[in-house]
Short mmCIF file of C-alpha atoms in Angstrom, two decimals:
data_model
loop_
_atom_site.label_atom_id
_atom_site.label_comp_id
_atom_site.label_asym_id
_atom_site.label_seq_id
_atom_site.Cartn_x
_atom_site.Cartn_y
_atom_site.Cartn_z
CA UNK A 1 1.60 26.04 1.97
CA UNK A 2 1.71 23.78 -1.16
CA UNK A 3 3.57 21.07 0.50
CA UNK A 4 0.77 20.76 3.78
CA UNK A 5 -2.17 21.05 0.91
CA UNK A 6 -0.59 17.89 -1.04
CA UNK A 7 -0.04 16.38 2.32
CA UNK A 8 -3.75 16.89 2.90
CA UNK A 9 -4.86 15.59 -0.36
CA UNK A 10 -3.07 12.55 -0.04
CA UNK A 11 -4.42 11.76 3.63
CA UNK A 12 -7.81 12.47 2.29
CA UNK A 13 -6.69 9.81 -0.49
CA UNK A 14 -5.68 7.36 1.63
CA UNK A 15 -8.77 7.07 3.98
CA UNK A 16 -10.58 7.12 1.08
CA UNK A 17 -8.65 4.37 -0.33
CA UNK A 18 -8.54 2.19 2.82
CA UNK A 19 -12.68 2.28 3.37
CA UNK A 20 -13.15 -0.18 0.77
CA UNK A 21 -9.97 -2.49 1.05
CA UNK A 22 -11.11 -2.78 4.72
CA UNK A 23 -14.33 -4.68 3.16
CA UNK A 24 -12.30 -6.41 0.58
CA UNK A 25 -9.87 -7.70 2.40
CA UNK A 26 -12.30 -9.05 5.06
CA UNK A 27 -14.22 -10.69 1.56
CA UNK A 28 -11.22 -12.25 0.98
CA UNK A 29 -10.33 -13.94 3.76
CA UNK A 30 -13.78 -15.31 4.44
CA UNK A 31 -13.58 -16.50 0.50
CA UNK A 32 -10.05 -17.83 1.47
CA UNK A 33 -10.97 -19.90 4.44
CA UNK A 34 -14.87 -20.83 3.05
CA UNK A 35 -15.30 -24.77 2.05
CA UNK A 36 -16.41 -25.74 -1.86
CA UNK A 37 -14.54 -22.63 -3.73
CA UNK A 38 -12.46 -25.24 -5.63
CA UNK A 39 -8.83 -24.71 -6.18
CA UNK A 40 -9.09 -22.02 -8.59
CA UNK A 41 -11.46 -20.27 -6.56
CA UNK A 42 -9.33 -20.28 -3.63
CA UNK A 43 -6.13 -18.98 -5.83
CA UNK A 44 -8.08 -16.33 -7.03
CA UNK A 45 -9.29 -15.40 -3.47
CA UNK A 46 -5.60 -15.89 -2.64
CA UNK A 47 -4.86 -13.41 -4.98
CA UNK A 48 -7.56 -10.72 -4.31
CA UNK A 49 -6.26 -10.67 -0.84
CA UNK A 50 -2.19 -10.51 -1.41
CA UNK A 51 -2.97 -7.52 -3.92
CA UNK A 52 -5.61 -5.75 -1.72
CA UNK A 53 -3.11 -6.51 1.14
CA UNK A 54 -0.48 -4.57 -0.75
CA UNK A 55 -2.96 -1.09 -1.47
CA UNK A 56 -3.09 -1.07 1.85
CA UNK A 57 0.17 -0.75 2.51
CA UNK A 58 0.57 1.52 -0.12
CA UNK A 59 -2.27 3.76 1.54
CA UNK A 60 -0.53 3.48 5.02
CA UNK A 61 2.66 4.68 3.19
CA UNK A 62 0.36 7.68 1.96
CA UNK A 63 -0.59 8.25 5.37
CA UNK A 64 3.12 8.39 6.60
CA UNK A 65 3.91 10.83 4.05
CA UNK A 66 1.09 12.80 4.38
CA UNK A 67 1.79 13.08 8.54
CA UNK A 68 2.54 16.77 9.65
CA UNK A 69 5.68 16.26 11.59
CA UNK A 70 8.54 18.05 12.64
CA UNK A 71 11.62 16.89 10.62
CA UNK A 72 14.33 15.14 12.34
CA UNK A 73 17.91 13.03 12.01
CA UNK A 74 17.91 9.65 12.53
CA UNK A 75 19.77 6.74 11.59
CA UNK A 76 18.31 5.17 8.93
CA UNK A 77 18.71 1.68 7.12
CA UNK A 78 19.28 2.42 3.59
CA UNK A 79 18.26 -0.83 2.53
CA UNK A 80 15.06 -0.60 3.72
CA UNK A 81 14.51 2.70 2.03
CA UNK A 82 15.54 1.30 -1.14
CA UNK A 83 13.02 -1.68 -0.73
CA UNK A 84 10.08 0.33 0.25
CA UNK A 85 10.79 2.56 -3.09
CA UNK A 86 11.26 -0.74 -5.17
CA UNK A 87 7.50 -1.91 -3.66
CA UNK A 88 6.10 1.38 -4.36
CA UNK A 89 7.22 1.13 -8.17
CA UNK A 90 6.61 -2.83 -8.27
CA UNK A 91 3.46 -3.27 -10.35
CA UNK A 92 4.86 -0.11 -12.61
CA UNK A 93 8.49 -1.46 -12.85
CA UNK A 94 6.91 -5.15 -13.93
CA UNK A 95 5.30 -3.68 -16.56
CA UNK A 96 7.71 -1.95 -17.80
CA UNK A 97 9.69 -6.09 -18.14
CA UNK A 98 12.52 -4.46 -15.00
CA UNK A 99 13.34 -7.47 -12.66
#
């Protein structure tokens, strides 16, 4: 009963979450392809959209998690799993001076 009330929570997170990044991300790219930014205004756009890019993933992640499925076995790349727990600690782990 605890485990489908977190799993709630974080759905109800993660649509939260991805409302706004939807706008941002569409900001970003019309910032990113506009004329007369200058460089550094087109870096920074750049920049706005890898990292929104990236909590969106991290919502859609949520979203897995949070899906009410019946467990099952499959064969599963370990590498991958290791990767997608390295990107979910990145910004924490660089902080924190691990490469």
């Amino acid at each position: 009963e605890k485990l489908a009330a977190v799993g709630r929570l974080v759905r109800n997170v993660a649509h939260e979450l991805n409302e706004p990044l939807t706008g941002i991300l569409a900001l970003a790219d019309v910032l990113v392809g506009g004329e007369g930014a200058g460089d550094e205004g087109a870096e920074l756009a750049v920049a706005l959209r890898t990292e929104a890019r990236r909590a969106a993933r991290i919502a859609a992640r949520l979203l897995a998690f949070a899906a009410q499925r019946p467990p099952e076995r499959a064969p599963t790349d370990v590498n991958r799993v290791a990767l997608d727990a390295l990107e979910l600690r990145r910004h924490a782990l660089r902080a924190e001076g691990v490469d």
